[in-house]
Short mmCIF file of C-alpha atoms and ligand atoms in Angstrom, two decimals:
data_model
loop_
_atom_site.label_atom_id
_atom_site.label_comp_id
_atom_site.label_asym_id
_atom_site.label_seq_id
_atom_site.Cartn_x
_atom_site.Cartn_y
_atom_site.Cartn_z
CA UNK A 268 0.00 0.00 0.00
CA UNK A 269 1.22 3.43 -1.51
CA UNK A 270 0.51 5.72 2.34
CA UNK A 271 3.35 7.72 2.45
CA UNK A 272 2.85 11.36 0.62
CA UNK A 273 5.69 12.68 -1.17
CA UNK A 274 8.87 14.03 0.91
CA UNK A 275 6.93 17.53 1.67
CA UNK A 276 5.27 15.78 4.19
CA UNK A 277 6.80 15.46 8.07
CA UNK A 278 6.61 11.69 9.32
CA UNK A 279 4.02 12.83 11.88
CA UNK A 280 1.38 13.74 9.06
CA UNK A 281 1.46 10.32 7.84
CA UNK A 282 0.27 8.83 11.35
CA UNK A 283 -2.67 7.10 12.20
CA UNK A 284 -3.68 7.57 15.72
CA UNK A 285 -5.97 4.77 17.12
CA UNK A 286 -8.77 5.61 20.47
CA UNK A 287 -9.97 2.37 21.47
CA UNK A 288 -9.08 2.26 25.36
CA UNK A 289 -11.74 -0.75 26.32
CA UNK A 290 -11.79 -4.42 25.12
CA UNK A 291 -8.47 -5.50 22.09
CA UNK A 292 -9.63 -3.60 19.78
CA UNK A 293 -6.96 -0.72 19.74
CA UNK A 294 -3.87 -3.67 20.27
CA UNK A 295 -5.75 -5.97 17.46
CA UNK A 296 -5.39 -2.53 15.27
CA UNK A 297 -2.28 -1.62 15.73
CA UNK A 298 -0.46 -4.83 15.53
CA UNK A 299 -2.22 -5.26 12.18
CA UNK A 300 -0.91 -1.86 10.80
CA UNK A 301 2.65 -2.44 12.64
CA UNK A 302 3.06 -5.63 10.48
CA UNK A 303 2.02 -3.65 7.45
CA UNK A 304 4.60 -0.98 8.12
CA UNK A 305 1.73 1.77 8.56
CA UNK A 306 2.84 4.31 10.91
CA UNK A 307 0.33 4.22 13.93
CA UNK A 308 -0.02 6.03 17.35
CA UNK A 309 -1.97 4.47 20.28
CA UNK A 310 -3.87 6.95 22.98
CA UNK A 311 -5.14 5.98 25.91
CA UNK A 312 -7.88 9.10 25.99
CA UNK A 313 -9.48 11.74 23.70
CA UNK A 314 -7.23 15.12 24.95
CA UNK A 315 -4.18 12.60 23.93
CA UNK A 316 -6.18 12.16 20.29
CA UNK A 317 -6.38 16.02 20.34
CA UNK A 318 -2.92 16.96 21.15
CA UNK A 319 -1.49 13.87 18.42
CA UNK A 320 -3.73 15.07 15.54
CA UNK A 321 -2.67 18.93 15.90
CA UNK A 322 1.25 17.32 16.08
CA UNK A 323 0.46 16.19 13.05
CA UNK A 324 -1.85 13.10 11.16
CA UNK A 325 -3.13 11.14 8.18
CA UNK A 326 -6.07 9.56 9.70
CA UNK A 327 -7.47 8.53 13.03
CA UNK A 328 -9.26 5.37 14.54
CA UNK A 329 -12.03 5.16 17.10
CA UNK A 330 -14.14 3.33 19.04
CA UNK A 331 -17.46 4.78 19.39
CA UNK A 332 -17.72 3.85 23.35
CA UNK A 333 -14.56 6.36 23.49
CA UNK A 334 -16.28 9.22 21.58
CA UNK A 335 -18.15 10.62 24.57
CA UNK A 336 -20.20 14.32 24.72
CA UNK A 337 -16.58 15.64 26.03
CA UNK A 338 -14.37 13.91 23.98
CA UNK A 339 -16.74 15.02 20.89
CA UNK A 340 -16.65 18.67 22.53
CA UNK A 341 -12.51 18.09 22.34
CA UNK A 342 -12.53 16.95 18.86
CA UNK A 343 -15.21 19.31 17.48
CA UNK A 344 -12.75 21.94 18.87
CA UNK A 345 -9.27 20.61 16.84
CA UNK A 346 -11.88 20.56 13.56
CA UNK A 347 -12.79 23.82 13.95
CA UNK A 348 -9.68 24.84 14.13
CA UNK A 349 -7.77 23.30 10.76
CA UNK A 350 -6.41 24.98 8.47
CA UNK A 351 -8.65 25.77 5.31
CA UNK A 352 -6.81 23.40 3.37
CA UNK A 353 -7.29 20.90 5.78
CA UNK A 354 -10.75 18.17 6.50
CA UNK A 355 -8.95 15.64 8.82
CA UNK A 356 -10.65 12.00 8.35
CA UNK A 357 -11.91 10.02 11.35
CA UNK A 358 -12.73 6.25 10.75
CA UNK A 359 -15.82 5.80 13.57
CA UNK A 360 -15.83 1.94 14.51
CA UNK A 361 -19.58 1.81 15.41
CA UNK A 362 -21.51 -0.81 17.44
CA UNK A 363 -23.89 -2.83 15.06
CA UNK A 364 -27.39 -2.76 15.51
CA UNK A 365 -30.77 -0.94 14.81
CA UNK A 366 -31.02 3.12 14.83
CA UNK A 367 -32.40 4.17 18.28
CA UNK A 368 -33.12 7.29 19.73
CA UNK A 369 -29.71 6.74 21.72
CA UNK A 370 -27.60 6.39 18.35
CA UNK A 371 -29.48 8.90 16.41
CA UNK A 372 -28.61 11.33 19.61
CA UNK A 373 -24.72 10.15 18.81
CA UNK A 374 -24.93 10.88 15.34
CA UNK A 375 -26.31 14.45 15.58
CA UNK A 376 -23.68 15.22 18.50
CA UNK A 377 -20.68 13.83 15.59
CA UNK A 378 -21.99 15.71 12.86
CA UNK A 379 -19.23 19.08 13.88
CA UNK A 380 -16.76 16.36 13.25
CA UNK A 381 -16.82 16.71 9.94
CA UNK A 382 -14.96 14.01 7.56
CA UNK A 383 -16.10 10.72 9.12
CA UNK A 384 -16.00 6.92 7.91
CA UNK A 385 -18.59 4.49 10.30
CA UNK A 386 -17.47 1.24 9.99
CA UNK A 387 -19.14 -1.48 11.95
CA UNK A 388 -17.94 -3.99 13.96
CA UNK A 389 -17.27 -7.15 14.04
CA UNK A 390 -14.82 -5.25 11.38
CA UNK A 391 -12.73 -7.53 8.55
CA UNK A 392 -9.05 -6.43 8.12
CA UNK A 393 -9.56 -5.98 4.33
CA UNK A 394 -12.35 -3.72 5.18
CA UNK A 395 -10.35 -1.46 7.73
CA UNK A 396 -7.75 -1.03 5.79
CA UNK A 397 -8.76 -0.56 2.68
CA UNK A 398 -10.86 2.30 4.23
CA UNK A 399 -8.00 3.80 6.16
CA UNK A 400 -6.00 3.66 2.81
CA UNK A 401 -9.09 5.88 0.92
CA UNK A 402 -9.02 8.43 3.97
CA UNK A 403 -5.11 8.66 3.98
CA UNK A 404 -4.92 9.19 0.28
CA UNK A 405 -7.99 11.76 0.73
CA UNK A 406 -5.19 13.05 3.27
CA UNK A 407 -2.11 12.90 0.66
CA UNK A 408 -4.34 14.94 -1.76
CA UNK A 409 -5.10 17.82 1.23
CA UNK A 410 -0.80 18.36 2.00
CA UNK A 411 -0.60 18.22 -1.80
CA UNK A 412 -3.25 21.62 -1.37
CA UNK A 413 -1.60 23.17 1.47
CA UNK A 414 1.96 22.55 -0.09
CA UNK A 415 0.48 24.38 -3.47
CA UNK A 416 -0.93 27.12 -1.22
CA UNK A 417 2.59 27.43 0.76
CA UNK A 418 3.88 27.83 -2.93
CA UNK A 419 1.87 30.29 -4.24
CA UNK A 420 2.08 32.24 -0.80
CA UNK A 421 5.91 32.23 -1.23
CA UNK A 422 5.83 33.32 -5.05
CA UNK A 423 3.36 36.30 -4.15
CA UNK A 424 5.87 37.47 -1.49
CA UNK A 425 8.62 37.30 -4.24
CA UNK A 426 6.27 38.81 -7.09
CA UNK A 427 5.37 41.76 -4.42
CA UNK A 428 9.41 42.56 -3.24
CA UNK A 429 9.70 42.42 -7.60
CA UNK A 430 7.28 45.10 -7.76
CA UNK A 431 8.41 46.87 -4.51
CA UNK A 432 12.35 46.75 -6.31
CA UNK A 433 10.67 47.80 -9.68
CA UNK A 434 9.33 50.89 -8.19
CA UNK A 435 12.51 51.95 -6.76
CA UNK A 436 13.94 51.23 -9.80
CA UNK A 437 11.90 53.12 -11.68
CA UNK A 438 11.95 56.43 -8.92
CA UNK A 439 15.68 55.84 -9.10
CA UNK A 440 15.48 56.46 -13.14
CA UNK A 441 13.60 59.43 -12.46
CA UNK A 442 16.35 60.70 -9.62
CA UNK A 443 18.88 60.85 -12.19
CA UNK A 444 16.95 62.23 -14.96
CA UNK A 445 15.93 64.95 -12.28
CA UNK A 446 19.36 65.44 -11.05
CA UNK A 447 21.25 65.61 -14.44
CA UNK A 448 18.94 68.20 -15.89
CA UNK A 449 20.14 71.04 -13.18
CA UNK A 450 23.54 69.55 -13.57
CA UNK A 451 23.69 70.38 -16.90
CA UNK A 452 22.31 74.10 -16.54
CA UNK A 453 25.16 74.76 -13.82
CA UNK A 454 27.48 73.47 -16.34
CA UNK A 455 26.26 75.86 -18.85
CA UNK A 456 26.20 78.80 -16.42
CA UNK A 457 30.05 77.88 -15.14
CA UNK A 458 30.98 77.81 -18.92
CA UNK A 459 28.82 81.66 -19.68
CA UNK A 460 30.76 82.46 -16.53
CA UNK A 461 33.94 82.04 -17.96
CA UNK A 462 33.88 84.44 -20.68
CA UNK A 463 31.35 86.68 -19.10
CA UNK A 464 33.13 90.39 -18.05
CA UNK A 465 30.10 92.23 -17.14
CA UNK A 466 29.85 91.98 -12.77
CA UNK A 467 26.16 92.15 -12.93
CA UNK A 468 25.61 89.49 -15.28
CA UNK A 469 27.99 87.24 -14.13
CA UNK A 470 26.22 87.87 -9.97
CA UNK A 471 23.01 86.81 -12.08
CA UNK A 472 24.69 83.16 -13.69
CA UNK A 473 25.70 82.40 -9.63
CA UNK A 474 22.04 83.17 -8.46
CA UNK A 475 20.93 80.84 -11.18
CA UNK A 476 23.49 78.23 -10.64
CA UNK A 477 22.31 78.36 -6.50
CA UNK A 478 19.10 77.80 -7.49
CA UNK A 479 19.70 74.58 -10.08
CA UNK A 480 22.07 73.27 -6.99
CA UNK A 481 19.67 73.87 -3.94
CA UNK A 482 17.16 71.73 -6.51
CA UNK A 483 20.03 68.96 -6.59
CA UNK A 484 19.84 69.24 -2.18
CA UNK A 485 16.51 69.27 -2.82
CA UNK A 486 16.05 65.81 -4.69
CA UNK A 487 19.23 64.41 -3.28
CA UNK A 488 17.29 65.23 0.64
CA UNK A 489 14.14 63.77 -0.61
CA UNK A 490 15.61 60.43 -1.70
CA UNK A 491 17.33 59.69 1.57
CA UNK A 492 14.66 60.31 3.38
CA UNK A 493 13.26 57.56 1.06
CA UNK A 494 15.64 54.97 1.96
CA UNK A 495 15.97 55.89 6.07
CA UNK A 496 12.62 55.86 6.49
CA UNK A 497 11.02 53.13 8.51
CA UNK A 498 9.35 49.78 7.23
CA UNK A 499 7.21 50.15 10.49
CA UNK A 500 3.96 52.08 10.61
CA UNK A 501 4.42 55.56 12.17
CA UNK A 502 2.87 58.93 11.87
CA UNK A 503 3.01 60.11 8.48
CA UNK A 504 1.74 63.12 6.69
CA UNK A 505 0.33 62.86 3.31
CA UNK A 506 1.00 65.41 1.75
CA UNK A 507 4.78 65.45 2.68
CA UNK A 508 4.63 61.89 0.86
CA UNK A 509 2.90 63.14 -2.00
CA UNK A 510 5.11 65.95 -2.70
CA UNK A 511 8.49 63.70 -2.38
CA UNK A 512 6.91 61.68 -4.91
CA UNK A 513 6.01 65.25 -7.16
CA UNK A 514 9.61 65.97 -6.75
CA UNK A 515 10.94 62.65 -8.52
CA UNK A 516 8.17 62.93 -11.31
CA UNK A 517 8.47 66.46 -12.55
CA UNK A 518 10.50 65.60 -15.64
CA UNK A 519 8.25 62.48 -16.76
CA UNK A 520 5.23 65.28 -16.04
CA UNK A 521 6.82 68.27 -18.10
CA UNK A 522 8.11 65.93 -20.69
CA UNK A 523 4.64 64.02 -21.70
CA UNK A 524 3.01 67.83 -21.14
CA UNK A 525 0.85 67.07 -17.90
CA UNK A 526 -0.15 70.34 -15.74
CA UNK A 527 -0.34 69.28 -12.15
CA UNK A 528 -3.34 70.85 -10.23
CA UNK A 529 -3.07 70.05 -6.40
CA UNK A 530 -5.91 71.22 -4.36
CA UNK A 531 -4.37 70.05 -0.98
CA UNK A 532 -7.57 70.94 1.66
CA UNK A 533 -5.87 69.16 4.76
CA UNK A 534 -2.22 69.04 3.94
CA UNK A 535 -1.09 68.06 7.49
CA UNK A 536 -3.17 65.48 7.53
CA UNK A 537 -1.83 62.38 9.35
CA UNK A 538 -2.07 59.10 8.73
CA UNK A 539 -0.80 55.61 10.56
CA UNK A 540 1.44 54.06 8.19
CA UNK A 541 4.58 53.13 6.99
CA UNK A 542 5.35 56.55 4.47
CA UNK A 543 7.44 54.04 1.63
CA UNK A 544 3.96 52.31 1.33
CA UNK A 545 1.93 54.94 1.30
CA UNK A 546 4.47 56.49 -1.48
CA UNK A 547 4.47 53.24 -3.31
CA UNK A 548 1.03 53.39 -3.62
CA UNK A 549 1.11 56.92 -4.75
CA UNK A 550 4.10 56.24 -7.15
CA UNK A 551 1.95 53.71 -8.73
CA UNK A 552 -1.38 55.40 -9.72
CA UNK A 553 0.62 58.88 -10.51
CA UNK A 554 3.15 56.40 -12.84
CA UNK A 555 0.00 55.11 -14.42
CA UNK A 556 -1.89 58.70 -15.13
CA UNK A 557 1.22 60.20 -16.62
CA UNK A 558 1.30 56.22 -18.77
CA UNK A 559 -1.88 57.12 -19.89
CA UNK A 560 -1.26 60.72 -20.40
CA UNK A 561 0.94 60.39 -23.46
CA UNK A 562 -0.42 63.36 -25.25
CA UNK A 563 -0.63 65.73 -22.49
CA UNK A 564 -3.41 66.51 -19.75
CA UNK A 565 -4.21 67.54 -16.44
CA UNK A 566 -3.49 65.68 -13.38
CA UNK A 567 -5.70 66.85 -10.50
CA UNK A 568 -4.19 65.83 -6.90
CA UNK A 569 -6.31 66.08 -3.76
CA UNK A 570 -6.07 65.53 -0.12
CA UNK A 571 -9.15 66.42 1.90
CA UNK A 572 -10.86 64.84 5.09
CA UNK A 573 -14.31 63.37 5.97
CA UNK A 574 -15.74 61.83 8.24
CA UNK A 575 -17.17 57.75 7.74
CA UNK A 576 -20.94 56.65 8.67
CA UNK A 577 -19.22 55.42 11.73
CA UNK A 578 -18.38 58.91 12.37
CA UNK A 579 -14.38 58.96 12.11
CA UNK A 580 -11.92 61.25 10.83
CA UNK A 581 -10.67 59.95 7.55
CA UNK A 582 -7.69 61.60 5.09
CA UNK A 583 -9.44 61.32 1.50
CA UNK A 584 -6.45 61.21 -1.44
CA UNK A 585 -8.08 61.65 -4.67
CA UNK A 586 -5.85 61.17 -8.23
CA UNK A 587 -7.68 62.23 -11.00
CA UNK A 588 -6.23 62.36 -14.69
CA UNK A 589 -7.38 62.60 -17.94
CA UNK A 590 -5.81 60.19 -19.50
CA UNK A 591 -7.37 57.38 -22.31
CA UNK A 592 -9.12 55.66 -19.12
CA UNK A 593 -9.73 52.42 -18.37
CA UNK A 594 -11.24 50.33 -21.05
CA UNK A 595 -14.38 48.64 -19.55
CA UNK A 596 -13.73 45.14 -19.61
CA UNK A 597 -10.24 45.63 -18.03
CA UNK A 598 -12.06 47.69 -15.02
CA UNK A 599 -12.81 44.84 -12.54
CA UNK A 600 -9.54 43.11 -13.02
CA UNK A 601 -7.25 45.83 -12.73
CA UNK A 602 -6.38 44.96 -9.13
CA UNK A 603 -5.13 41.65 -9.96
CA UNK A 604 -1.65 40.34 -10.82
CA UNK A 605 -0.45 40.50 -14.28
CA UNK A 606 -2.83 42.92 -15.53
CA UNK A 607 -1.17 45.13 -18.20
CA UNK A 608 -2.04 46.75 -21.74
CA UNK A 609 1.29 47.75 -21.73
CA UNK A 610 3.21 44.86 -23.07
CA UNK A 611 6.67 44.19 -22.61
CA UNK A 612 6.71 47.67 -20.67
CA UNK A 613 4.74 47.01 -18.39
CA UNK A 614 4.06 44.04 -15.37
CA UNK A 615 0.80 44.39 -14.35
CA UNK A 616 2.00 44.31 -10.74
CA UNK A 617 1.63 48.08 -9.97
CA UNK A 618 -1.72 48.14 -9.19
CA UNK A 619 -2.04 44.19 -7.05
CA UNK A 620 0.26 45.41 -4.99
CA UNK A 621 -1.43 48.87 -4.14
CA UNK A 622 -4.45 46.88 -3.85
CA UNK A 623 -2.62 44.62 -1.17
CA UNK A 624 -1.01 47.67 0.57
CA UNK A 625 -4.36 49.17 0.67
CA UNK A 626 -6.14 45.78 2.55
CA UNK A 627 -3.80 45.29 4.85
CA UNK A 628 -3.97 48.93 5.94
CA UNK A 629 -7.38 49.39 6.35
CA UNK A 630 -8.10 51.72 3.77
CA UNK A 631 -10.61 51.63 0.80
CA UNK A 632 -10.26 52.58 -2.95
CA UNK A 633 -12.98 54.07 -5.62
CA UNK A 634 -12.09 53.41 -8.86
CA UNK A 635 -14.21 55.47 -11.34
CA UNK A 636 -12.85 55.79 -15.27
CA UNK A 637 -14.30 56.58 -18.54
CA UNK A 638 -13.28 56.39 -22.06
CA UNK A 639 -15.75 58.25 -24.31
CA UNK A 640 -13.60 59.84 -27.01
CA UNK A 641 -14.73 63.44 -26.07
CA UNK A 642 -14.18 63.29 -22.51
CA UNK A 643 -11.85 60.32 -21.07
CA UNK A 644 -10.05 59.87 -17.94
CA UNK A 645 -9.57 57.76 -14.76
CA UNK A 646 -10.00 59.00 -10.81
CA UNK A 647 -8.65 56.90 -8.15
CA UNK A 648 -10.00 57.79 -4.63
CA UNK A 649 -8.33 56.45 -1.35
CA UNK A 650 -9.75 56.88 1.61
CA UNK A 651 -7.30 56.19 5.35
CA UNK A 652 -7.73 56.28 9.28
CA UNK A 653 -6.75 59.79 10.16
CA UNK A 654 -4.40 60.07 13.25
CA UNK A 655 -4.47 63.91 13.90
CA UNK A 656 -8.36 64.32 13.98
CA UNK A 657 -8.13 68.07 15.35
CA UNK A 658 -6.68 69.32 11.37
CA UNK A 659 -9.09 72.09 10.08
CA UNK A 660 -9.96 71.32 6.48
CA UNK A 661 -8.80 74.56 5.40
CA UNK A 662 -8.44 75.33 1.88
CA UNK A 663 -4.40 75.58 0.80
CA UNK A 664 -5.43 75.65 -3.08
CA UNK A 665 -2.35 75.19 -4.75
CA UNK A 666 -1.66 75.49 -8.78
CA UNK A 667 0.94 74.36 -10.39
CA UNK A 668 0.99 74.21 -13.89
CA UNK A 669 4.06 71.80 -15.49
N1 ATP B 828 -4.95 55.94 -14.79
C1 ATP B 828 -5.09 54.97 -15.69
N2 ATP B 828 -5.56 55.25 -16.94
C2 ATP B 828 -5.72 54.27 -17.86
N3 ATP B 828 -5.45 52.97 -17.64
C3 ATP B 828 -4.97 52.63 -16.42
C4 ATP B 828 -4.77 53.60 -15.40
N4 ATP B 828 -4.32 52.95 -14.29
C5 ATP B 828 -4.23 51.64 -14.63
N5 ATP B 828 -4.62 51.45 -15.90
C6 ATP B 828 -4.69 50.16 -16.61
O1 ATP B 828 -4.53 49.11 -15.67
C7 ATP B 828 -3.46 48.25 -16.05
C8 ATP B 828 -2.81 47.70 -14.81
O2 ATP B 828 -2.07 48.70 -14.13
P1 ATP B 828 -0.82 48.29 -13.25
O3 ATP B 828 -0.26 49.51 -12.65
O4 ATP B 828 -1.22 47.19 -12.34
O5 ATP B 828 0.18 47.65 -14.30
P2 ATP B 828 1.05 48.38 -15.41
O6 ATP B 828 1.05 49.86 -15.19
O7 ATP B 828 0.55 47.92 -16.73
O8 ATP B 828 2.47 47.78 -15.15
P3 ATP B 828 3.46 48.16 -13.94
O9 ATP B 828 2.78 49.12 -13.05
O10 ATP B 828 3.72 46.87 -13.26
O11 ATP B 828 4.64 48.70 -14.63
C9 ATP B 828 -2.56 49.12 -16.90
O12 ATP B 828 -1.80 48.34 -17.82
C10 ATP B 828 -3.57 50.02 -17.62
O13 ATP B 828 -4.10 49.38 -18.74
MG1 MG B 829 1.50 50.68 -13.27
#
């Protein structure tokens, strides 16, 4: 008999633990698995049967005198409690005879129990085990679940530091696009400096060249505080995050023509969370608004707070572009793995993972898009726990046109 699962499996999940305390019935059992090299557990009482199945088991064997109300109570318990991937089998040796109020009373009080085999005695060997072999193969197929799940739990953790690396990537391109371009106008100014002879034009290249360099400090302060800050949740200001992310997409912004509109209405605003999430989310649906911005547009960025049905403060972060929008059929998938239209450009990740950042957070997302040729565009609407309840909405309009 084929009981073992593959290697995945420890040897304690391949165990069958046998409750039959009175009478031979638990030695007669064993001894017949023993010889058959089945891996088997005796217990002398139903907490032991508890404590060996959440160890770790294939199957288990009982007498029906030993399933009393408590030890049902103590079982029901361990049932309740498995994993999802999980329906442990229990083969129920019953006592023969007709149903009476006293055994249909049993079999109501067994039914939390879930996944169970009667068999009834006087029990042949053939019939024992080929049933135990059907509920350990049952059993096989269940770790061969939970092994896929462990898998696929594993490659989502590598698919979301992929995206999490991609995005840094990505704001790391944009650092040195942002860096180079004031770099090059203080190398311009140095060289109109060289050959300049007039003292008031030449005070006028060194104001500019301060400038383009305090906008180097500038980019080169907002990306470390990118990389020191902490993984941990801790009081963070949205609008701070939103404008370090501003910073690193001004160039992508000015070159595909996009005027930024911010209407910030509660710009100290705080929120409970760690800020590279909350930036990683905002990195994602700005990247994707300026993506589908090619031709130019207007990207509208607000923060504002309200107040839930439950009656607390909440920080409201609307993105609103008016780009080609979100083709319908595309709409209720867009928050799942993989979905791109932008081919070998794109991963399809951006959006899964701000999805998963927003879940585990708390927070809640309105999607709301159209794509009618004379008026298109796409406005993503986040809504968070706010920490500093006593900030006045008050306006703090701000324009600023790319
Ligand atoms: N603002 C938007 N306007 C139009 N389409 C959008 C917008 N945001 C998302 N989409 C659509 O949703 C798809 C999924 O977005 P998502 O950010 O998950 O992946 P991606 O941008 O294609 O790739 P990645 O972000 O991994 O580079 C995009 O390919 C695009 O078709
Ligand atoms: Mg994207």
């Amino acid at each position: 008999m084929a009981l073992l699962p593959d290697g995945k499996s420890t040897a304690h999940d391949v165990r069958t633990i046998i409750l039959a305390p009175t009478g031979k019935d638990g030695f007669l059992i064993a001894g017949l698995l023993e010889r058959l090299s089945i891996p088997c557990h005796q217990v002398p009482c139903a907490d032991d049967l508890c404590a060996e199945i959440a160890r770790g088991a294939g199957a288990a064997i009982v007498s029906e005198e030993a399933l009393t109300s408590q030890a049902i109570e103590a079982l029901s318990g361990v049932v309740e409690q498995q994993p999802p991937w999980s329906d442990f089998p229990l083969i129920l040796l019953t006592v023969g005879g007709q149903v009476t109020p006293e055994s249909e009373r049993l079999r109501q009080l067994r039914r939390p129990l879930g996944n169970i085999f009667l068999l009834e005695r006087p029990i042949r060997p053939e019939t024992l085990l080929s049933t135990l072999e059907f509920a350990l193969r049952g059993r096989q197929r269940q770790y061969q679940i939970r092994d896929q799940m462990q898998q696929y739990s594993r490659a989502q953790d590598a698919l979301r530091r992929s995206e999490k690396l991609a995005v840094t990537g990505r704001l790391a391109a944009s650092i040195a696009h942002e860096i180079n371009n004031p770099l090059e106008a203080v190398t311009n100014l140095l060289y109109l400096l060289r050959t300049c002879t007039d003292p008031k034009e030449a005070r006028r290249y060194l104001d500019d060249a301060d400038q383009e360099l305090a906008r180097v400090a500038e980019i080169a302060k907002q990306t470390l505080r990118f990389y020191r800050e902490p993984n941990h949740p801790i009081d963070t200001e949205v609008g701070s995050v939103l404008r370090s992310v501003l910073v690193l997409y001004n160039s992508r912004l000015v070159a595909a023509s996009v005027a930024v509109q911010l209407e910030i209405f509660a710009g100290s605003a705080t929120i409970l969370s760690s800020p590279g999430e909350l930036r990683q989310v905002v990195a994602n649906i700005v990247g994707n608004a300026i993506d589908a911005m090619r031709h130019g547009g207007r990207l509208r960025i607000r923060i504002s707070t309200c107040t839930n049905r439950a009656g607390e403060r909440r920080v409201r972060l609307t993105i609103a572009d008016t780009g080609s929008g979100i083709p319908e059929s595309l709409r209720p998938t867009i928050f799942e793995p993989f979905v791109t239209t932008k081919g070998e450009t794109g991963t399809g990740l951006g959006l899964w993972v701000t999805g998963e950042i927003i879940r585990r957070n708390g927070w809640t997302v309105q999607v709301r898009s159209r794509c009618a040729p004379e008026a298109s565009g796409t406005v993503f609407s986040i809504t968070m726990a706010m920490r500093n309840s006593a900030v006045a909405s008050r306006p703090e309009r701000q324009r600023a046109v790319a």
